[in-house]
Structures are given as structure tokens and as C-alpha cells.
mmCIF file of N, CA and C in Angstrom:
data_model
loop_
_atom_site.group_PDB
_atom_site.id
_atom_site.type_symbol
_atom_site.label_atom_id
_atom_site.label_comp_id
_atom_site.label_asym_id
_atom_site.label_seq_id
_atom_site.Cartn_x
_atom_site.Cartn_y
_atom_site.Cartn_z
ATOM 1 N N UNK A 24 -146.796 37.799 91.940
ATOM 2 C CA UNK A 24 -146.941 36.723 91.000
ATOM 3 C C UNK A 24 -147.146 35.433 91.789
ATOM 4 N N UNK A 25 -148.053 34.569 91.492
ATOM 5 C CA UNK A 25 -148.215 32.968 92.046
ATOM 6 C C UNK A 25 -148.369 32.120 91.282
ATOM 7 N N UNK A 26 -147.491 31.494 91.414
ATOM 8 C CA UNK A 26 -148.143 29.716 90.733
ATOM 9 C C UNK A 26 -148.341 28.896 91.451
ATOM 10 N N UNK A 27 -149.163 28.335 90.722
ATOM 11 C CA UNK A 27 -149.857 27.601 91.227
ATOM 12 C C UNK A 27 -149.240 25.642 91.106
ATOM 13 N N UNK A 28 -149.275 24.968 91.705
ATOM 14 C CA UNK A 28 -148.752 23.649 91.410
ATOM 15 C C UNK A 28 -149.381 22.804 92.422
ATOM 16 N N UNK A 29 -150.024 21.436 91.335
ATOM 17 C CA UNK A 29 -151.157 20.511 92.081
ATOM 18 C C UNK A 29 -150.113 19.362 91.515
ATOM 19 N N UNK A 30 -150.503 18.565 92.633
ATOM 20 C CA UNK A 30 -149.985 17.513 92.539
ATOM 21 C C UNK A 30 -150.908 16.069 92.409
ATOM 22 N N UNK A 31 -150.585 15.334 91.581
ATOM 23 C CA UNK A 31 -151.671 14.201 91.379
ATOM 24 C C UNK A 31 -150.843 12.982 91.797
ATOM 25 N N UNK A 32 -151.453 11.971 91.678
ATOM 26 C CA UNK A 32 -150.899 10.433 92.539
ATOM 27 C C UNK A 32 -150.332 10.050 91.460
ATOM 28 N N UNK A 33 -150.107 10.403 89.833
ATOM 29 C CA UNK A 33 -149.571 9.781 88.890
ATOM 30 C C UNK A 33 -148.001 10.887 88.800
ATOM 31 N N UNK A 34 -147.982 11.680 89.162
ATOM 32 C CA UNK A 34 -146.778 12.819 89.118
ATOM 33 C C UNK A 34 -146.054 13.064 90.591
ATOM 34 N N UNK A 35 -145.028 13.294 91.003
ATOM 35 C CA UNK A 35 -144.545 13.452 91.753
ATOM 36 C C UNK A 35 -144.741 14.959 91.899
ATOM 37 N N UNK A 36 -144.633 15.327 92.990
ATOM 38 C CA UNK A 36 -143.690 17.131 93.059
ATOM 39 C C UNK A 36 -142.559 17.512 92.429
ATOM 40 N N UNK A 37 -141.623 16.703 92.949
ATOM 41 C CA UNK A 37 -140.186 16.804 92.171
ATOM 42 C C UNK A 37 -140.194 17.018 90.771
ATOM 43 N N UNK A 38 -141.287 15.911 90.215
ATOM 44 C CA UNK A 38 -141.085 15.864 89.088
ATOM 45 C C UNK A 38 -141.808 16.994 87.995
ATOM 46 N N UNK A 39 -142.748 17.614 88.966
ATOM 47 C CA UNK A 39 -143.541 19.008 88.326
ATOM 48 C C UNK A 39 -142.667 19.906 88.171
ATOM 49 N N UNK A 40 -141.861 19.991 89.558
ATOM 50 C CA UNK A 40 -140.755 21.437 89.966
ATOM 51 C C UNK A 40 -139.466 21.371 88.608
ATOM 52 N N UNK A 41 -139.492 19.743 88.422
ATOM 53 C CA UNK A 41 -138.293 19.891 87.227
ATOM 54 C C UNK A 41 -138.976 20.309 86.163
ATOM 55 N N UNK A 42 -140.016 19.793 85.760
ATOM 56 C CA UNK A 42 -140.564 20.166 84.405
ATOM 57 C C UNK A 42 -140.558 21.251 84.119
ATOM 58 N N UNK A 43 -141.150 22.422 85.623
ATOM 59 C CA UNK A 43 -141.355 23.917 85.510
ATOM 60 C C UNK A 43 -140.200 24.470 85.381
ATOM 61 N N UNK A 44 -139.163 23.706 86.204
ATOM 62 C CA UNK A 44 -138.009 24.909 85.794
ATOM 63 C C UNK A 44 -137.171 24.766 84.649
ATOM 64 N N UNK A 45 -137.090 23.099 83.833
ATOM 65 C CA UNK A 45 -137.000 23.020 82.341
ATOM 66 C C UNK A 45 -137.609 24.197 81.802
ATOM 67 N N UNK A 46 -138.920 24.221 81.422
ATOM 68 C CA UNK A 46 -139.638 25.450 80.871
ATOM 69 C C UNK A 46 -138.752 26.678 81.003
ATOM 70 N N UNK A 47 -139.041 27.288 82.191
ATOM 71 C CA UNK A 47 -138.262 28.312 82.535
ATOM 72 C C UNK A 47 -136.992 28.930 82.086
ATOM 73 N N UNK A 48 -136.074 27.801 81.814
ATOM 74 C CA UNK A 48 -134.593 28.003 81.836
ATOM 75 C C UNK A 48 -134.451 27.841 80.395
ATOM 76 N N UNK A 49 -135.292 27.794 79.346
ATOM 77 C CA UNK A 49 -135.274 27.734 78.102
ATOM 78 C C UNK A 49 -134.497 28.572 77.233
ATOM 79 N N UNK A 50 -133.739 28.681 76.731
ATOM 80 C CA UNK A 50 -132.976 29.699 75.983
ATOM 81 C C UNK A 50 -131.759 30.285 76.834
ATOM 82 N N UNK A 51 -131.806 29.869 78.476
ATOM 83 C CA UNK A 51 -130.627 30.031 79.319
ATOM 84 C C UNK A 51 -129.719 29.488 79.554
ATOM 85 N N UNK A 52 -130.190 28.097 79.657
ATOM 86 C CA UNK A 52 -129.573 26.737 79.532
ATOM 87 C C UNK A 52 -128.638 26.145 78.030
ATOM 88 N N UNK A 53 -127.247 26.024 78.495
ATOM 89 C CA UNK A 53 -127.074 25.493 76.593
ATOM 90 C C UNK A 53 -126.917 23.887 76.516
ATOM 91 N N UNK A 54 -128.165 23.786 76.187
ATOM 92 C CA UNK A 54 -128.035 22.028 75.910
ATOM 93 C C UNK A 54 -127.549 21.710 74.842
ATOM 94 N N UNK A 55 -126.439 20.810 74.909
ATOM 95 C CA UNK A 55 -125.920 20.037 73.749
ATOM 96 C C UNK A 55 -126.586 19.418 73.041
ATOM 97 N N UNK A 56 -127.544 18.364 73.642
ATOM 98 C CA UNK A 56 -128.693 17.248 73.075
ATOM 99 C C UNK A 56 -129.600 18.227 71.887
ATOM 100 N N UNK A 57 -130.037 19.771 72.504
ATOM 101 C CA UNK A 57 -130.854 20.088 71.775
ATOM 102 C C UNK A 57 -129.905 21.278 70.648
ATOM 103 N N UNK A 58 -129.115 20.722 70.403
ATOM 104 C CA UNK A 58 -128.640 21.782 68.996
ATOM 105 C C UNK A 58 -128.803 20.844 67.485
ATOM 106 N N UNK A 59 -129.933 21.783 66.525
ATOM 107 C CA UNK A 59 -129.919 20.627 65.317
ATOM 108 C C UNK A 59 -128.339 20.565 64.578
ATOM 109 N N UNK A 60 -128.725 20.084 63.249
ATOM 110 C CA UNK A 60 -127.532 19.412 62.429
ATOM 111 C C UNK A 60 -127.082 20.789 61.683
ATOM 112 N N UNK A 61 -128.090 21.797 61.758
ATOM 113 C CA UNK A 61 -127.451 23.194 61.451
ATOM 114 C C UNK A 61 -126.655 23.923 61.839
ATOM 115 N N UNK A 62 -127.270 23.759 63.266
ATOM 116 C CA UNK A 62 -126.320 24.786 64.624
ATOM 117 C C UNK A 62 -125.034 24.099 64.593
ATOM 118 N N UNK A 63 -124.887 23.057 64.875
ATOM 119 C CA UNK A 63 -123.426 22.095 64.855
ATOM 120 C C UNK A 63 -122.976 22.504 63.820
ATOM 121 N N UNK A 64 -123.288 22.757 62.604
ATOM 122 C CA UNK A 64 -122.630 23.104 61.475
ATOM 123 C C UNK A 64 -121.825 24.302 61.699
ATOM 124 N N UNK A 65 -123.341 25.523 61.860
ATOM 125 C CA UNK A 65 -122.505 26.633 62.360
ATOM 126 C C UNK A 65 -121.344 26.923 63.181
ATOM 127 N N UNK A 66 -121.658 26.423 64.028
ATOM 128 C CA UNK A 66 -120.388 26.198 65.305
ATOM 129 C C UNK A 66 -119.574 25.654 64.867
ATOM 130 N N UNK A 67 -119.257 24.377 63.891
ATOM 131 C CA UNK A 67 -117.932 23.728 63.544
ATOM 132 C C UNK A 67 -117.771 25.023 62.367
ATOM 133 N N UNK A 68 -118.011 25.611 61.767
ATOM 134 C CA UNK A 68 -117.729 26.549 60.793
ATOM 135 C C UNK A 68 -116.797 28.110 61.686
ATOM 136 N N UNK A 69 -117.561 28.048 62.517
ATOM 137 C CA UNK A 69 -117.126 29.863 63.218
ATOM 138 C C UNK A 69 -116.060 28.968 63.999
ATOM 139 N N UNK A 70 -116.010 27.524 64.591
ATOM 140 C CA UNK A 70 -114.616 27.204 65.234
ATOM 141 C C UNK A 70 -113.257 27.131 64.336
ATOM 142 N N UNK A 71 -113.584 26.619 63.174
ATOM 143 C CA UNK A 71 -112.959 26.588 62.105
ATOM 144 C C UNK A 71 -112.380 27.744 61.560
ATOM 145 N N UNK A 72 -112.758 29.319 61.371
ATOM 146 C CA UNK A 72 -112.532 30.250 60.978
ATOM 147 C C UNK A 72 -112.230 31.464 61.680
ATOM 148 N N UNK A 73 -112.477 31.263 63.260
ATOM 149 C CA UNK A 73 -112.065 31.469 64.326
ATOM 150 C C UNK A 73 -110.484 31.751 64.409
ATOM 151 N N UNK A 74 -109.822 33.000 64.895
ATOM 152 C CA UNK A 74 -108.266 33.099 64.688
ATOM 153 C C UNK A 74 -108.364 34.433 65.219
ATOM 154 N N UNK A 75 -106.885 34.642 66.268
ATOM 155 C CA UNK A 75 -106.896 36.137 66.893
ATOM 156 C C UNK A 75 -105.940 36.516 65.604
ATOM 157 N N UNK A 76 -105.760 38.165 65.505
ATOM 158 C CA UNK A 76 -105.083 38.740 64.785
ATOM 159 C C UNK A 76 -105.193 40.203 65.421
ATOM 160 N N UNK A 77 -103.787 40.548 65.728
ATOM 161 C CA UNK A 77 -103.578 41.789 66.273
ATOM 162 C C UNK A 77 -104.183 41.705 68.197
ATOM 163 N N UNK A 78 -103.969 41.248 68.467
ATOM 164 C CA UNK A 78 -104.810 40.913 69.771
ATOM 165 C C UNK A 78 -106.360 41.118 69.664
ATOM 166 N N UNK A 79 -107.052 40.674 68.607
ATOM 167 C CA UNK A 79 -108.704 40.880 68.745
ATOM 168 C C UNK A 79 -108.740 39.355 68.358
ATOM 169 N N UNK A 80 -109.932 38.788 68.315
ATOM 170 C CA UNK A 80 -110.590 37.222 67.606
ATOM 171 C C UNK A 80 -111.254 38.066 66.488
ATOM 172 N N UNK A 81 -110.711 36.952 65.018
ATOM 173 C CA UNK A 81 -111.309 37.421 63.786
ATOM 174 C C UNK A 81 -112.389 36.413 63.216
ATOM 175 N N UNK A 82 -113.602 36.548 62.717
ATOM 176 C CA UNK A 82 -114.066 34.786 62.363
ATOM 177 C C UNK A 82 -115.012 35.623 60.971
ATOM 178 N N UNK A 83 -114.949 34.736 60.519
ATOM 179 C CA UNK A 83 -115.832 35.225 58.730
ATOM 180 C C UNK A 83 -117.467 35.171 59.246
ATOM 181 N N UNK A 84 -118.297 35.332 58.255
ATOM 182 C CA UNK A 84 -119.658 36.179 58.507
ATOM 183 C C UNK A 84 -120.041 34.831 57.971
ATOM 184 N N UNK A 85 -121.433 34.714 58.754
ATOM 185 C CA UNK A 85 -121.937 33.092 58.557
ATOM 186 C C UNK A 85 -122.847 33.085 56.858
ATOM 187 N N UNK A 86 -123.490 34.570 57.348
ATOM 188 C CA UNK A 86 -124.527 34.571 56.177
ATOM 189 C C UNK A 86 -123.490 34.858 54.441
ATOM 190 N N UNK A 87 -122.261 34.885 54.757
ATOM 191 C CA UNK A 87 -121.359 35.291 53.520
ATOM 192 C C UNK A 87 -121.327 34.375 52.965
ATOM 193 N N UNK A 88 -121.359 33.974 51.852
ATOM 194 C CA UNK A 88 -121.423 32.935 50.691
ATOM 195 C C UNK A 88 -120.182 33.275 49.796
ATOM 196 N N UNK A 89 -119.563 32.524 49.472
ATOM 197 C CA UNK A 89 -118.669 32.702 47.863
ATOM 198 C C UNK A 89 -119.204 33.359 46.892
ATOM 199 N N UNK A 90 -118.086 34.718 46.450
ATOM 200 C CA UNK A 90 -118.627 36.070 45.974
ATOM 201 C C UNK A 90 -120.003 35.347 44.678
ATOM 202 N N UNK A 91 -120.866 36.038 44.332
ATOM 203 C CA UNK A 91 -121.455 36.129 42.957
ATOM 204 C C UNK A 91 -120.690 36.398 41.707
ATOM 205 N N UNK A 92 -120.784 35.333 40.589
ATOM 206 C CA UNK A 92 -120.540 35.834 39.224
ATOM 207 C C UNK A 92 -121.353 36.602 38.528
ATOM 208 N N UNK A 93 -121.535 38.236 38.908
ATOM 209 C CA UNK A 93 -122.371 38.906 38.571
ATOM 210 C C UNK A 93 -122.004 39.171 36.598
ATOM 211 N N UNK A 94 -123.459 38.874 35.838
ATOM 212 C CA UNK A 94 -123.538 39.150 34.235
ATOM 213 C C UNK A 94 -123.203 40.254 33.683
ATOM 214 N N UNK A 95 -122.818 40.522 32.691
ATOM 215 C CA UNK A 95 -122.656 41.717 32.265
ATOM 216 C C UNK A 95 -124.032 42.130 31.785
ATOM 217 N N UNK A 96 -124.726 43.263 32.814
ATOM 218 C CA UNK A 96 -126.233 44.016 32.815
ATOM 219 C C UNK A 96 -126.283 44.863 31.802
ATOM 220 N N UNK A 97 -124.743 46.125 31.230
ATOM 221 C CA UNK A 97 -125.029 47.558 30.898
ATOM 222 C C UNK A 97 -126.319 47.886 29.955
ATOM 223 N N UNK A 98 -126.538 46.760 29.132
ATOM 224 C CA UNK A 98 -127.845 47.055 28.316
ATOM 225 C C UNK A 98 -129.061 47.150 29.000
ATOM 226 N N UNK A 99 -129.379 46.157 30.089
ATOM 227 C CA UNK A 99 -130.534 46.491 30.850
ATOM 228 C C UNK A 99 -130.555 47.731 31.904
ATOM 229 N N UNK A 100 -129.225 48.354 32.626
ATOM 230 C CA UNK A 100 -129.410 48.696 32.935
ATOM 231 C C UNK A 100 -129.305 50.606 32.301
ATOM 232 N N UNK A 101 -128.886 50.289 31.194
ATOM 233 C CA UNK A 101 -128.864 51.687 30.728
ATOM 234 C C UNK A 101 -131.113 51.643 29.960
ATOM 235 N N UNK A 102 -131.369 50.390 29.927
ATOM 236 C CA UNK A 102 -133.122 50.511 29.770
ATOM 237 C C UNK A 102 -133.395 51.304 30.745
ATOM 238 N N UNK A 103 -133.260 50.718 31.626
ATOM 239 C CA UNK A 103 -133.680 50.958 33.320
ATOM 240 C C UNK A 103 -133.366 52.663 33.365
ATOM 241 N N UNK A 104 -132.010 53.105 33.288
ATOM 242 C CA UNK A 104 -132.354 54.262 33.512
ATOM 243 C C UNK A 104 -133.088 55.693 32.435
ATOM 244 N N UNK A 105 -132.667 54.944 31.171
ATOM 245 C CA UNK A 105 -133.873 55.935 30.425
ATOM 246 C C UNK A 105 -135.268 55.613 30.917
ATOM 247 N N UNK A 106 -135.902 54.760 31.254
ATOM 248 C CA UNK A 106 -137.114 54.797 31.807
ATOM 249 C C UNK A 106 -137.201 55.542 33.318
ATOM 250 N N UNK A 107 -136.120 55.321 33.775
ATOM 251 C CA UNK A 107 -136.060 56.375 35.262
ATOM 252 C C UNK A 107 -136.015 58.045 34.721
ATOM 253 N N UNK A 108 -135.558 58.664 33.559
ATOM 254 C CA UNK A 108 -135.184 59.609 32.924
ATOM 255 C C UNK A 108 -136.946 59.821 32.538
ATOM 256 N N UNK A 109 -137.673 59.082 32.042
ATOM 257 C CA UNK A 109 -138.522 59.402 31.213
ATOM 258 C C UNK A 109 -139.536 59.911 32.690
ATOM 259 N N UNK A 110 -139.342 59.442 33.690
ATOM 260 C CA UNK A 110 -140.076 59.869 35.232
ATOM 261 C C UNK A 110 -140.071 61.085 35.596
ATOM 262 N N UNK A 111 -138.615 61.248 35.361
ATOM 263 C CA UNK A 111 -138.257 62.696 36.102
ATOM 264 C C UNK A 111 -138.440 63.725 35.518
ATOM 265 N N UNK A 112 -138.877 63.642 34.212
ATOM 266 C CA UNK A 112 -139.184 64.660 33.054
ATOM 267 C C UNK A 112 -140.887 65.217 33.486
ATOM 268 N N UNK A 113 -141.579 64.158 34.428
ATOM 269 C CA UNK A 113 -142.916 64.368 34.716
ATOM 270 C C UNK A 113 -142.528 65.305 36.170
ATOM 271 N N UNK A 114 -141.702 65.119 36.793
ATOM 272 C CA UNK A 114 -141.539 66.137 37.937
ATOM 273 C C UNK A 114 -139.995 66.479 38.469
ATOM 274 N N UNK A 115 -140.343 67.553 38.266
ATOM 275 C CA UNK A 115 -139.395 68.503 38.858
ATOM 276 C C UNK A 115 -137.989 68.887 39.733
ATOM 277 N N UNK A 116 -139.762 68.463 40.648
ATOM 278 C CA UNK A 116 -138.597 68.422 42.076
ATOM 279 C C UNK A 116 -137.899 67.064 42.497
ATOM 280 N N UNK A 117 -138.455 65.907 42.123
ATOM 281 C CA UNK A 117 -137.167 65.013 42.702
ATOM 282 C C UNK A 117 -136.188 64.877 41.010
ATOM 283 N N UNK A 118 -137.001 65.583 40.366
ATOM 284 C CA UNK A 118 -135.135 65.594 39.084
ATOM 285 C C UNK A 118 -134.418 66.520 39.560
ATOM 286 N N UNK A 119 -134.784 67.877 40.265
ATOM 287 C CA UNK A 119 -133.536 68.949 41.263
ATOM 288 C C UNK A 119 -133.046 68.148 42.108
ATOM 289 N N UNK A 120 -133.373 67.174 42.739
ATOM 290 C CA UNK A 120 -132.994 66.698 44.443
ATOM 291 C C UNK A 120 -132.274 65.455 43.615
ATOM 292 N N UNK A 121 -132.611 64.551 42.846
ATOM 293 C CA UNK A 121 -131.631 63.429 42.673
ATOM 294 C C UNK A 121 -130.461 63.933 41.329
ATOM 295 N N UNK A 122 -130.771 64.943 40.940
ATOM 296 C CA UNK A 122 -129.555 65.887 40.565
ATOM 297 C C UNK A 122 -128.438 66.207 41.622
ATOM 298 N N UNK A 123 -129.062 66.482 42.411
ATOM 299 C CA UNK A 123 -127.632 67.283 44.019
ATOM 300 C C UNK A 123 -127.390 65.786 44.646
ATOM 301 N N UNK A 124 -128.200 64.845 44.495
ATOM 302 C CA UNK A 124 -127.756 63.052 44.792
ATOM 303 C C UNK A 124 -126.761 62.662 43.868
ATOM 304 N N UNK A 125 -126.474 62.928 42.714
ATOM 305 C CA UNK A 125 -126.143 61.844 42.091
ATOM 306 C C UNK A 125 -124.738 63.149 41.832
ATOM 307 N N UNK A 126 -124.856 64.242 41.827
ATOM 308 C CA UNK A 126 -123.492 65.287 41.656
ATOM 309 C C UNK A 126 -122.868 65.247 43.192
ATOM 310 N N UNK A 127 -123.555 65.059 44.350
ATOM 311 C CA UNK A 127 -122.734 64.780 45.657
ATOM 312 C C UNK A 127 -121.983 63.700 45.521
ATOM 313 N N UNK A 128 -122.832 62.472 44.934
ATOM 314 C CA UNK A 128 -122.212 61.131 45.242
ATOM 315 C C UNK A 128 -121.055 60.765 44.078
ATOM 316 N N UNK A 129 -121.180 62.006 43.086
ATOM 317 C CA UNK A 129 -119.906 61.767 42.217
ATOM 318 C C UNK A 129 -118.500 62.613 42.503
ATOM 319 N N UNK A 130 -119.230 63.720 42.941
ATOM 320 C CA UNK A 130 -118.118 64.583 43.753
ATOM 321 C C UNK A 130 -117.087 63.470 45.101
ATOM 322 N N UNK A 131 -118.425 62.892 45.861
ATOM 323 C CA UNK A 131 -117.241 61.905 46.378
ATOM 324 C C UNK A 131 -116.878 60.401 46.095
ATOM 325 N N UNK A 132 -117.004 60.637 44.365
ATOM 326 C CA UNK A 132 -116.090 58.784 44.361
ATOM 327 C C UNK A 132 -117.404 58.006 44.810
ATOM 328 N N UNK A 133 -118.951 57.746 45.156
ATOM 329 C CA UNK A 133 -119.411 57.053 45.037
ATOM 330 C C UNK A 133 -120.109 56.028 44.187
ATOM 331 N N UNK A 134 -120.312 57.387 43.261
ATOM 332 C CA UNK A 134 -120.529 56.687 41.731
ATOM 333 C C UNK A 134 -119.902 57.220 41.022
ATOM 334 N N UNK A 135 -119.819 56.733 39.754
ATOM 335 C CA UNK A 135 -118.827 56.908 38.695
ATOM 336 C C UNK A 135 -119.570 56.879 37.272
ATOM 337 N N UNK A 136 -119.311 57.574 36.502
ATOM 338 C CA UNK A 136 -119.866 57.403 34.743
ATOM 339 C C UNK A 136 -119.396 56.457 34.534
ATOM 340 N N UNK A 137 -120.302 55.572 33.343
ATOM 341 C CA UNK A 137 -119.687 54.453 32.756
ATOM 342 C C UNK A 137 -119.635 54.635 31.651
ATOM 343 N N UNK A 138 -119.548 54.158 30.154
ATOM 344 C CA UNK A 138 -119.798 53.828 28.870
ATOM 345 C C UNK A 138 -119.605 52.402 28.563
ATOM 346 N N UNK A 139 -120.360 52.193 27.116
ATOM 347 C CA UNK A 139 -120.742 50.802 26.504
ATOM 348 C C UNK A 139 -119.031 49.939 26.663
ATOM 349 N N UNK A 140 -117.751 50.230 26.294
ATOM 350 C CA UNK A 140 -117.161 49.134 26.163
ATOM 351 C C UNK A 140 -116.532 48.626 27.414
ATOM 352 N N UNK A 141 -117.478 48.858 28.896
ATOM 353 C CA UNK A 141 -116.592 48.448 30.053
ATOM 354 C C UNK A 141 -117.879 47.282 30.614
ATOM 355 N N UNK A 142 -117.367 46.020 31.027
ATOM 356 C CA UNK A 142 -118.214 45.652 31.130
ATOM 357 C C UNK A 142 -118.381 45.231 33.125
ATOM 358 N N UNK A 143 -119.653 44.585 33.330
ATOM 359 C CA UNK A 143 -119.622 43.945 34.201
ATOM 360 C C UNK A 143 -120.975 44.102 35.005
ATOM 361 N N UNK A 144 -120.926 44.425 36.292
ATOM 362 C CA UNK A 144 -122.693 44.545 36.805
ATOM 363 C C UNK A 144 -122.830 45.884 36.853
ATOM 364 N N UNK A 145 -123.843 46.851 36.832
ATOM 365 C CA UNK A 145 -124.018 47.947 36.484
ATOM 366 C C UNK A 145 -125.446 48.127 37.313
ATOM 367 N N UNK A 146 -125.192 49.245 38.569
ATOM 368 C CA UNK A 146 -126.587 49.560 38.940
ATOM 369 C C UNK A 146 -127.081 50.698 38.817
ATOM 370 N N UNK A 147 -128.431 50.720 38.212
ATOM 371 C CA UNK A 147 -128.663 52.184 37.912
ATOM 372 C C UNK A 147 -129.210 52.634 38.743
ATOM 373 N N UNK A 148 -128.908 53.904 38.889
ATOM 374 C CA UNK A 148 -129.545 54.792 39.984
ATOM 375 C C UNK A 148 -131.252 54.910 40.029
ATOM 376 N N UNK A 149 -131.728 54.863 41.046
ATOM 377 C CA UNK A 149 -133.411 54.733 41.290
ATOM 378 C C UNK A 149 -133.895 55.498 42.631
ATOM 379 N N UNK A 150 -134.573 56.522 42.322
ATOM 380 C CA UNK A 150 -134.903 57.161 43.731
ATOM 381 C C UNK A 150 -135.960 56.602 44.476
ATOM 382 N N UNK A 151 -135.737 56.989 45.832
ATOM 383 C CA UNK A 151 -136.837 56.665 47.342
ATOM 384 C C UNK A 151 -137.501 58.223 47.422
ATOM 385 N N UNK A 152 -139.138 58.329 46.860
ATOM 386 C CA UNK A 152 -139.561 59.701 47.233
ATOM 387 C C UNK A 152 -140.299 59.371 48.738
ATOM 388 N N UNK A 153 -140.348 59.976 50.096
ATOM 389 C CA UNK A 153 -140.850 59.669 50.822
ATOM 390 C C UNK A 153 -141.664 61.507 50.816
ATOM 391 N N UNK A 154 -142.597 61.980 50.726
ATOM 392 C CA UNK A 154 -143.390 63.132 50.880
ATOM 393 C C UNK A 154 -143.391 63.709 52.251
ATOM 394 N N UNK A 155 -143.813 62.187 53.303
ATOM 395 C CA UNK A 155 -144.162 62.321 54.820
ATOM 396 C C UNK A 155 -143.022 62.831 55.440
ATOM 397 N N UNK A 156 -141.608 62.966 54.772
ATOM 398 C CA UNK A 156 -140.526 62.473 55.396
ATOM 399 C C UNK A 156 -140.455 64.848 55.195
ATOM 400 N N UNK A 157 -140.128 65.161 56.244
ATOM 401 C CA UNK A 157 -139.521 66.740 56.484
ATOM 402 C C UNK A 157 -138.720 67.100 56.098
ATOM 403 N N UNK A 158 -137.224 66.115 56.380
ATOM 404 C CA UNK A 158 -136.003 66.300 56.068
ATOM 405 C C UNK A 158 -135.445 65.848 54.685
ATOM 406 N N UNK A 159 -135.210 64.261 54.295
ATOM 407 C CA UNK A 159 -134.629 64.180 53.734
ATOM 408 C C UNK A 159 -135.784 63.492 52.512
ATOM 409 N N UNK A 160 -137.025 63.852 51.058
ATOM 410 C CA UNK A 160 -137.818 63.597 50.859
ATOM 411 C C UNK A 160 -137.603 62.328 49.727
ATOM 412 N N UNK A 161 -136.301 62.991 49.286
ATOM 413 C CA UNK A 161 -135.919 62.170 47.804
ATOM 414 C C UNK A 161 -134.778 61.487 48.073
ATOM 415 N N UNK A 162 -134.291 59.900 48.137
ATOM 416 C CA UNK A 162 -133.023 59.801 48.621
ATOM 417 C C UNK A 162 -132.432 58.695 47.847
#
């Protein structure tokens, strides 16, 4: 590898060699001057929430927001799944395969039956057919 470095009567050497190794050291270097009004945020936030417990350091998740007041959906989403119902009636095989999905995932406590007088957010089940896929096609 060579670089190359010319020197003109308006620039010093010194002052090329700093510039180049500014460049260089970019993302290695932690400059204070160059953190915006975000990063400072971040950092006063994770210093702030920052705390050992049990001999580990614990600090909250930046991208976590204060939970959602999720609507009560069950009407849309019981639409949603008779129209997913009205799909699987056209084929077969992913109504066998998200049959053994949805009886695995109730066998272990992942999903649960609902009815009309419970309320709250409600997601209906929706399959991934991948064809290309060998192993796992319907998921």
C-alpha cells in the first residue's frame, strides 16, 4: 500500500500528516466536541439507569418506550381470521401444517383460545408459506 503526500507552499507537512491521520482515526477516536444533542442524551439516559445488581451492571433498553395502550381489536381481529379461514379452505396443505402450528403452540401455553367477553389486543394467527424453503415451508 502507498500514499502518496505533496506538499504545497500554502500547507505545511505537519499539517497534511494531521489531517490524514484525523481521517484515519475516525470512529476510533472518542471526541467529545463531536457527539450531537442526541448522543448526549443517550449517554445521560444509560448513565442515569445504569446500576449493578447481583454483581452484573443492569441499564434499560434505549429503543424501549413507555408500554402501549393497546385498543380493544377482538372484532377486527376475529374479521382477520375468518378471512385467513376462508384461505385455507383453498389449500390444503398449509391448513394441515398451520393446524400442527397452532395445536403445538397451544399444547405449549403459547397461544390460548379467546371468546367475545374478554377484552384487550388480540393477534390473529397469519401464516409465512415459504415453497423454496425444504424444511420448515409453512411457519
Amino acid at each position: 500500500m502507498c500514499t502518496r503526500v505533496e506538499c504545497c507552499e500554502e500547507e505545511k507537512l505537519s499539517d497534511l500528516l494531521y489531517n490524514w491521520f484525523q481521517l484515519e482515526s475516525l470512529g476510533i477516536n472518542d471526541s467529545l466536541s463531536g457527539r450531537s444533542e442526541t448522543d448526549e442524551k443517550m449517554i445521560q439516559k444509560f448513565e442515569e439507569n445504569l446500576r449493578f445488581e447481583n454483581g452484573r451492571y443492569v441499564t434499560g433498553l434505549f429503543w424501549k418506550r413507555e408500554p402501549v395502550d393497546w385498543k380493544d381489536n377482538f372484532h377486527l381481529a376475529k374479521r382477520q381470521f375468518h378471512r385467513f379461514q376462508g384461505e385455507l379452505k383453498t389449500n390444503s396443505f398449509v391448513r394441515n401444517q398451520c393446524e400442527e402450528i397452532i395445536l403445538f403452540q397451544k399444547a405449549n401455553n403459547i397461544v390460548e383460545e379467546c371468546n367475545e367477553s374478554e377484552t384487550g389486543y388480540f393477534m390473529p394467527y397469519r401464516s409465512v408459506v415459504r415453497k423454496d424453503k425444504s424444511t420448515t415451508q409453512v411457519r
